Coordinates of C-alpha atoms in Angstrom, one line a residue:
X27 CA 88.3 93.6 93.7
X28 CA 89.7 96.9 95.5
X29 CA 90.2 96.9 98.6
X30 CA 89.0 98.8 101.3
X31 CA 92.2 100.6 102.4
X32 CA 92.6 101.9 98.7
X33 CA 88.6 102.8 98.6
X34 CA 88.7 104.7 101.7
X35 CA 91.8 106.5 100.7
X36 CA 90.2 107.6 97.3
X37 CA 86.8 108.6 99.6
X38 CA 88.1 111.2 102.2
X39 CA 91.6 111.2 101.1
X40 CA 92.8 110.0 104.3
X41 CA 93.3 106.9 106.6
X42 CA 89.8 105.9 108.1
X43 CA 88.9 103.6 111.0
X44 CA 85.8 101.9 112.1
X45 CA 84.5 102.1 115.5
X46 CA 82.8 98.9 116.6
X47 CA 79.7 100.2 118.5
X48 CA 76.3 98.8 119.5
X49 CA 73.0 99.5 119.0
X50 CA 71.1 98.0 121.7
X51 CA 68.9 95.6 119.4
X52 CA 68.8 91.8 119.7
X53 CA 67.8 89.3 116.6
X54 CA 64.4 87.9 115.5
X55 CA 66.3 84.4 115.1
X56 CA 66.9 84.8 119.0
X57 CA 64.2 86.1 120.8
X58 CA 61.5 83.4 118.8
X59 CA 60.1 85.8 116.3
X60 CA 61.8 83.4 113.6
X61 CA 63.7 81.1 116.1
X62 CA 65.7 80.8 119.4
X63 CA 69.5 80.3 119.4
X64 CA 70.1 82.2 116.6
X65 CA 72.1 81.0 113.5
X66 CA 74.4 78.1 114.2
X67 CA 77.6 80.0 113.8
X68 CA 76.4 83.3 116.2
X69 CA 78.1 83.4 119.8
X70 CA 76.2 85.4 122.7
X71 CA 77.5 88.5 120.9
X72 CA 76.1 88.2 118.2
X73 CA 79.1 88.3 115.9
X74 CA 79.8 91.7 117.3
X75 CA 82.5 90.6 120.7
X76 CA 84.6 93.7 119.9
X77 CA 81.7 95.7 120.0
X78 CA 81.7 98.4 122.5
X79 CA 78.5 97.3 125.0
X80 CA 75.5 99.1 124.8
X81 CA 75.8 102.6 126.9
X82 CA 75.5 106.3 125.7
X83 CA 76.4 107.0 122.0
X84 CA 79.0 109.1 123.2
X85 CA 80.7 107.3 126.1
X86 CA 80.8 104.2 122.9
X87 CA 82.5 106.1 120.9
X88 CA 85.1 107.4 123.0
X89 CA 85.6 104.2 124.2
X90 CA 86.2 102.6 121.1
X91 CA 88.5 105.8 120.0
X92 CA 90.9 104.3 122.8
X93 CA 90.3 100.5 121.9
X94 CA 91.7 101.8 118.7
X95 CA 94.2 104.6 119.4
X96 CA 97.4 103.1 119.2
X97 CA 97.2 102.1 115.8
X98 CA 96.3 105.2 114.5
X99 CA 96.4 108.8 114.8
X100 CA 92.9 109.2 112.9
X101 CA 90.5 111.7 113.4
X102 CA 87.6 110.6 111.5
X103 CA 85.8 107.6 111.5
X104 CA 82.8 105.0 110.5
X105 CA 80.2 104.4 113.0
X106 CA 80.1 100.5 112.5
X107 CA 76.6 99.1 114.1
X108 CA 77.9 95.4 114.5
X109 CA 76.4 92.9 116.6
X110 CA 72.9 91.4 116.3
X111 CA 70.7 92.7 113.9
X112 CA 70.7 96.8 113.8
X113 CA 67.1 97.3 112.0
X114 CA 65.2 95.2 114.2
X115 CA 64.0 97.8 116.8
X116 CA 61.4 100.8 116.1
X117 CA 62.0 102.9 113.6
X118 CA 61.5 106.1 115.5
X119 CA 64.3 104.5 118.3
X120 CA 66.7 103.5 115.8
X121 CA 66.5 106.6 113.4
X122 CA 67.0 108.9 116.6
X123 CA 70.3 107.0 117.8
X124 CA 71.9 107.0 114.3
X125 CA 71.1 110.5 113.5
X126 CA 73.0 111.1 116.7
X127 CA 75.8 109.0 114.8
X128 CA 76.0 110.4 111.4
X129 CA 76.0 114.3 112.4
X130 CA 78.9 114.1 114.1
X131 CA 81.9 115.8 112.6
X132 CA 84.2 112.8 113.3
X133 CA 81.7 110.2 111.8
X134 CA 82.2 109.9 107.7
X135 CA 79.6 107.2 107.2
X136 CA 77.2 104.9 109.6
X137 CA 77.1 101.2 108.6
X138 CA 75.0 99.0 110.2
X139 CA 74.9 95.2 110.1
X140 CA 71.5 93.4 109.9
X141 CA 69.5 90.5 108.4
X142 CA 67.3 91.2 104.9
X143 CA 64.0 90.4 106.7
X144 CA 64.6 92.9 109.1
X145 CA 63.7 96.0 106.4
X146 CA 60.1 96.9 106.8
X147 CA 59.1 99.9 105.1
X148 CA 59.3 102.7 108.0
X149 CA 63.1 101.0 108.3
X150 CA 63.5 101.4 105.0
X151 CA 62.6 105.1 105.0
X152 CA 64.5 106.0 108.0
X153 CA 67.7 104.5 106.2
X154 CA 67.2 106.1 103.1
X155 CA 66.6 110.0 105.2
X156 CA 70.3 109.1 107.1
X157 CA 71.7 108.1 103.9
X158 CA 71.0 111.7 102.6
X159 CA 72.8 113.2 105.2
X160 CA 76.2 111.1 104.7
X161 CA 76.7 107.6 103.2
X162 CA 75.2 104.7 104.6
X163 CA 76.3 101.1 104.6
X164 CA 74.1 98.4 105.0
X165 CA 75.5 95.0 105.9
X166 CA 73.8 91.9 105.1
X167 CA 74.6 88.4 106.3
X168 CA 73.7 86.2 103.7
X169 CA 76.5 83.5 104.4
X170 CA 75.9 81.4 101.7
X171 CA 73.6 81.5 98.6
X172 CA 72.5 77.7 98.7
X173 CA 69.4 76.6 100.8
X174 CA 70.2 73.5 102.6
X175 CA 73.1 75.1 103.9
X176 CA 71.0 78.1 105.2
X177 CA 68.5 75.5 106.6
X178 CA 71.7 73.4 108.4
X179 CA 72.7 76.8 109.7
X180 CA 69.3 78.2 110.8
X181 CA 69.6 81.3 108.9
X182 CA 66.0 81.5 109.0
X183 CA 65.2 83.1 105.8
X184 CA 65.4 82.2 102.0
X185 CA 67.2 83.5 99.3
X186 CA 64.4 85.5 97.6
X187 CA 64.0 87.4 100.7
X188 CA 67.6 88.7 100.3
X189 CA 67.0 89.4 96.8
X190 CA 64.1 91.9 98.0
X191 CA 65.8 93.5 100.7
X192 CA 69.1 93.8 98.5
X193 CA 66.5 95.4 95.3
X194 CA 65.3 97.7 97.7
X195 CA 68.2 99.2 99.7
X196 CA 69.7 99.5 96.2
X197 CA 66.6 102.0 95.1
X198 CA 67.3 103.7 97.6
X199 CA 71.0 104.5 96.9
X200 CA 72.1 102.9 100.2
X201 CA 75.4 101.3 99.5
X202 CA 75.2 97.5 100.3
X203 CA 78.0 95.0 101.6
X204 CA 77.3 91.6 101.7
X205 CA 78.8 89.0 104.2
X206 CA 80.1 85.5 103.2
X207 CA 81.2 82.2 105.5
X208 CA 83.3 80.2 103.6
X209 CA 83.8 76.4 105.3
X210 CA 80.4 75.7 106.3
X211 CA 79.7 72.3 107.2
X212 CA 78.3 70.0 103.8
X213 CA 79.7 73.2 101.6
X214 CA 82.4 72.3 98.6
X215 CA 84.3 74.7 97.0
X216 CA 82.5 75.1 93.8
X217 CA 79.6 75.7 96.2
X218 CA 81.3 78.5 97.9
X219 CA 82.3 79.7 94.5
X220 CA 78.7 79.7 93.4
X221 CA 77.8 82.0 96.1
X222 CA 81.2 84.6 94.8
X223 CA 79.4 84.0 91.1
X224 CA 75.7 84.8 92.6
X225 CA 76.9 87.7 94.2
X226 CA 79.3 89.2 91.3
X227 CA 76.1 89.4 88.9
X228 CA 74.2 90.9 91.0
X229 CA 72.1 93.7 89.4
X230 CA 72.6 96.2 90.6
X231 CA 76.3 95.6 91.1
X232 CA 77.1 94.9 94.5
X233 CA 79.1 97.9 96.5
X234 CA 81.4 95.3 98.8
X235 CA 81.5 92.3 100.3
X236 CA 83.0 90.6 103.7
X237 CA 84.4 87.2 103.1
X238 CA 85.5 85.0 106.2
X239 CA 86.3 81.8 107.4
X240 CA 84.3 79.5 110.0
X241 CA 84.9 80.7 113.2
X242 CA 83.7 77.9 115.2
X243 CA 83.5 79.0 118.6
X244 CA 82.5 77.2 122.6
X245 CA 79.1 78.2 123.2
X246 CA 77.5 78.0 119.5
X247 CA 75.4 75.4 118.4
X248 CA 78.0 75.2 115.4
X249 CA 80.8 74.4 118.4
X250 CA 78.3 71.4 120.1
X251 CA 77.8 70.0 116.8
X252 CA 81.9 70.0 116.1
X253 CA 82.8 68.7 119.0
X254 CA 80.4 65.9 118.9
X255 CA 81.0 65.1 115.7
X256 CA 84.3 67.0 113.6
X257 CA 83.7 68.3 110.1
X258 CA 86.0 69.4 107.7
X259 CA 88.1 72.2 108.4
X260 CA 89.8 74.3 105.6
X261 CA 93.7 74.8 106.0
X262 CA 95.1 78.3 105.2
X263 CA 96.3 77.4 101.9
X264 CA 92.9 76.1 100.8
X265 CA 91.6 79.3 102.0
X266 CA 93.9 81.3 100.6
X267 CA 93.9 79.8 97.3
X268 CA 89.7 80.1 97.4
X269 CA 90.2 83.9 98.2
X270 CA 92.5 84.1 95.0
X271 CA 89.4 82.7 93.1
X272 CA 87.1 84.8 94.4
X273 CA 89.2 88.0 93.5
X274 CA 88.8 87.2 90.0
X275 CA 85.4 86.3 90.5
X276 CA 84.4 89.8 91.5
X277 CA 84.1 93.1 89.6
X278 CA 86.8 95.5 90.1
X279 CA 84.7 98.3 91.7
X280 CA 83.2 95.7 94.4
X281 CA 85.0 96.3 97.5
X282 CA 86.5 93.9 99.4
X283 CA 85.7 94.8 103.0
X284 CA 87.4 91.8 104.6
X285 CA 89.1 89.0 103.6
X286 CA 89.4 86.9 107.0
X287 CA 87.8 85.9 110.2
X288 CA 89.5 86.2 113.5
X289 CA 87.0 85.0 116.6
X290 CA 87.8 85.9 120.3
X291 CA 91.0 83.5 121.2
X292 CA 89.6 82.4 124.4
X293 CA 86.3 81.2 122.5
X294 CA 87.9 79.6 119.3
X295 CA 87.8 76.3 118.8
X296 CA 88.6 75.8 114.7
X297 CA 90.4 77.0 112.5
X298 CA 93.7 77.5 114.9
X299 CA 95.5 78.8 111.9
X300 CA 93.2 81.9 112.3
X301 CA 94.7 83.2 115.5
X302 CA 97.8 84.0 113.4
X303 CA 95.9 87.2 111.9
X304 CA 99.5 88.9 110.3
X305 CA 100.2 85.0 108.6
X306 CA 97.1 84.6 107.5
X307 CA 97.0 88.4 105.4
X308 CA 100.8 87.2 104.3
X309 CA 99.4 83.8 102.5
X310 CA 96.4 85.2 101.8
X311 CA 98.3 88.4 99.8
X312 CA 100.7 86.1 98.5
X313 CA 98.3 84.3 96.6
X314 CA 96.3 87.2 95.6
X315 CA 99.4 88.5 94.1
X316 CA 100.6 85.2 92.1
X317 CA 103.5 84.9 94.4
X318 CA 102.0 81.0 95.6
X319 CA 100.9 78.9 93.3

């Protein structure tokens, strides 16, 4: 796979950083539409704690410029809609907020994370009128490919609903990143490789993909269910060696978007090896390079 640092170098020939921001939706799998409590593994953030709050476009950007600023010197960046679901609002709402986004002359690209049953057709046409003014990612959770894993996790939709909203974001021309959780509960490693094989023959080929580990955090139904009763938890190696797998898995022009998890400190319960973000990129580099074996 290439990575993202290497793909975003070859797209605007220079160093590019997302800025976490938030679109003010919620999530059909919270509010009751599908289901309340949303999927196992979500905290109250939605997935999205280093997101800025929800406030004017512009005070969230400069914000997040000075969350950001002393790791870079960059001047142009990706508006990254993360937490809860950003298509699950009006059209007319949504279309007016990231137009603000996109025509910005320090925003290269808008990417927006969401679930595949929230892309009616007035979403759908909204997206595809942004993604003719600059690129546009959309970010899919599927988590895992099998269905009693979605069902243990409350996902709350199938896969064939995933394959439509992938089919039609793809007609579109809107580039599509798909996120995996590797080490949910019941979940082997060939079934976690069986989601990297779905994925990889996807057709069309699948733009990039986010692959993480559990992040079992307090306050999640995933963190009740741990606590009352401990599952299995991958060790870095295990992890790293799965990642290895997966990189040979993959296509070479699939981007890999991320390659680890690292949940809020003071919210993380398992895995502790996770909080070590710069050892966990060493192992995990080492064996995507063949230096571990």
């Amino acid at each position: 796979m290439k990575r993202l640092s290497q793909f975003l170098q070859e797209e605007f020939s220079q160093k590019i950083y997302r800025l976490s921001l938030s679109s003010g939706c919620t999530c059909p799998n919270r509010d009751g539409k599908i289901s309340y409590g949303g999927c196992t593994f979500c905290s109250e953030g939605g997935s999205g704690e280093f997101a800025a709050p929800f406030m004017s476009l512009d005070k969230q950007i400069e914000d997040a410029k000075k969350r950001i600023a002393s790791k870079t010197g960059a001047d142009k960046y990706i508006a990254y809609f993360q937490s809860f679901t950003g298509t699950y609002d009006s059209a007319d709402r949504l279309y007016k907020l990231y137009y603000e986004a996109i025509t910005r002359d320090d925003i290269v690209a808008l990417s927006i994370g969401t679930r595949p049953d929230c892309l009616d057709d007035d979403i759908l046409e909204m997206l595809g009128k942004l993604n003719t003014i600059k690129t546009v990612w959309i970010e899919l959770g599927l988590q895992t490919v099998h269905e009693e894993t979605a069902l243990r996790i409350n996902r709350g939709y199938t896969l064939d609903v995933f394959e439509k909203a992938y089919r039609d974001l793809k007609n579109l021309g809107i580039t599509v990143i798909v996120h995996v959780i590797f080490g949910l509960p019941g979940e082997s490693e060939e079934d976690m490789l069986e989601t990297a094989r779905y994925l990889a023959n996807l057709d069309p080929m699948l733009d990039g993909v986010k692959l993480q580990n559990l992040q079992i955090l307090k306050g999640t139904e995933i963190g009740r269910q741990y606590i009352e009763s401990p599952f299995y938890v991958m060790s870095l190696q295990e992890y790293a060696q799965l990642i290895a797998k997966c990189d040979k898995i993959f296509p070479e022009s699939t981007v890999l978007h991320r390659m680890t998890g690292d949940g809020p400190r003071s919210l993380l319960i398992e895995p502790k090896w996770s909080l070590d973000k710069k050892r966990v990129l060493n192992t995990i580099n080492a064996y995507l390079d063949g230096r571990t074996v």
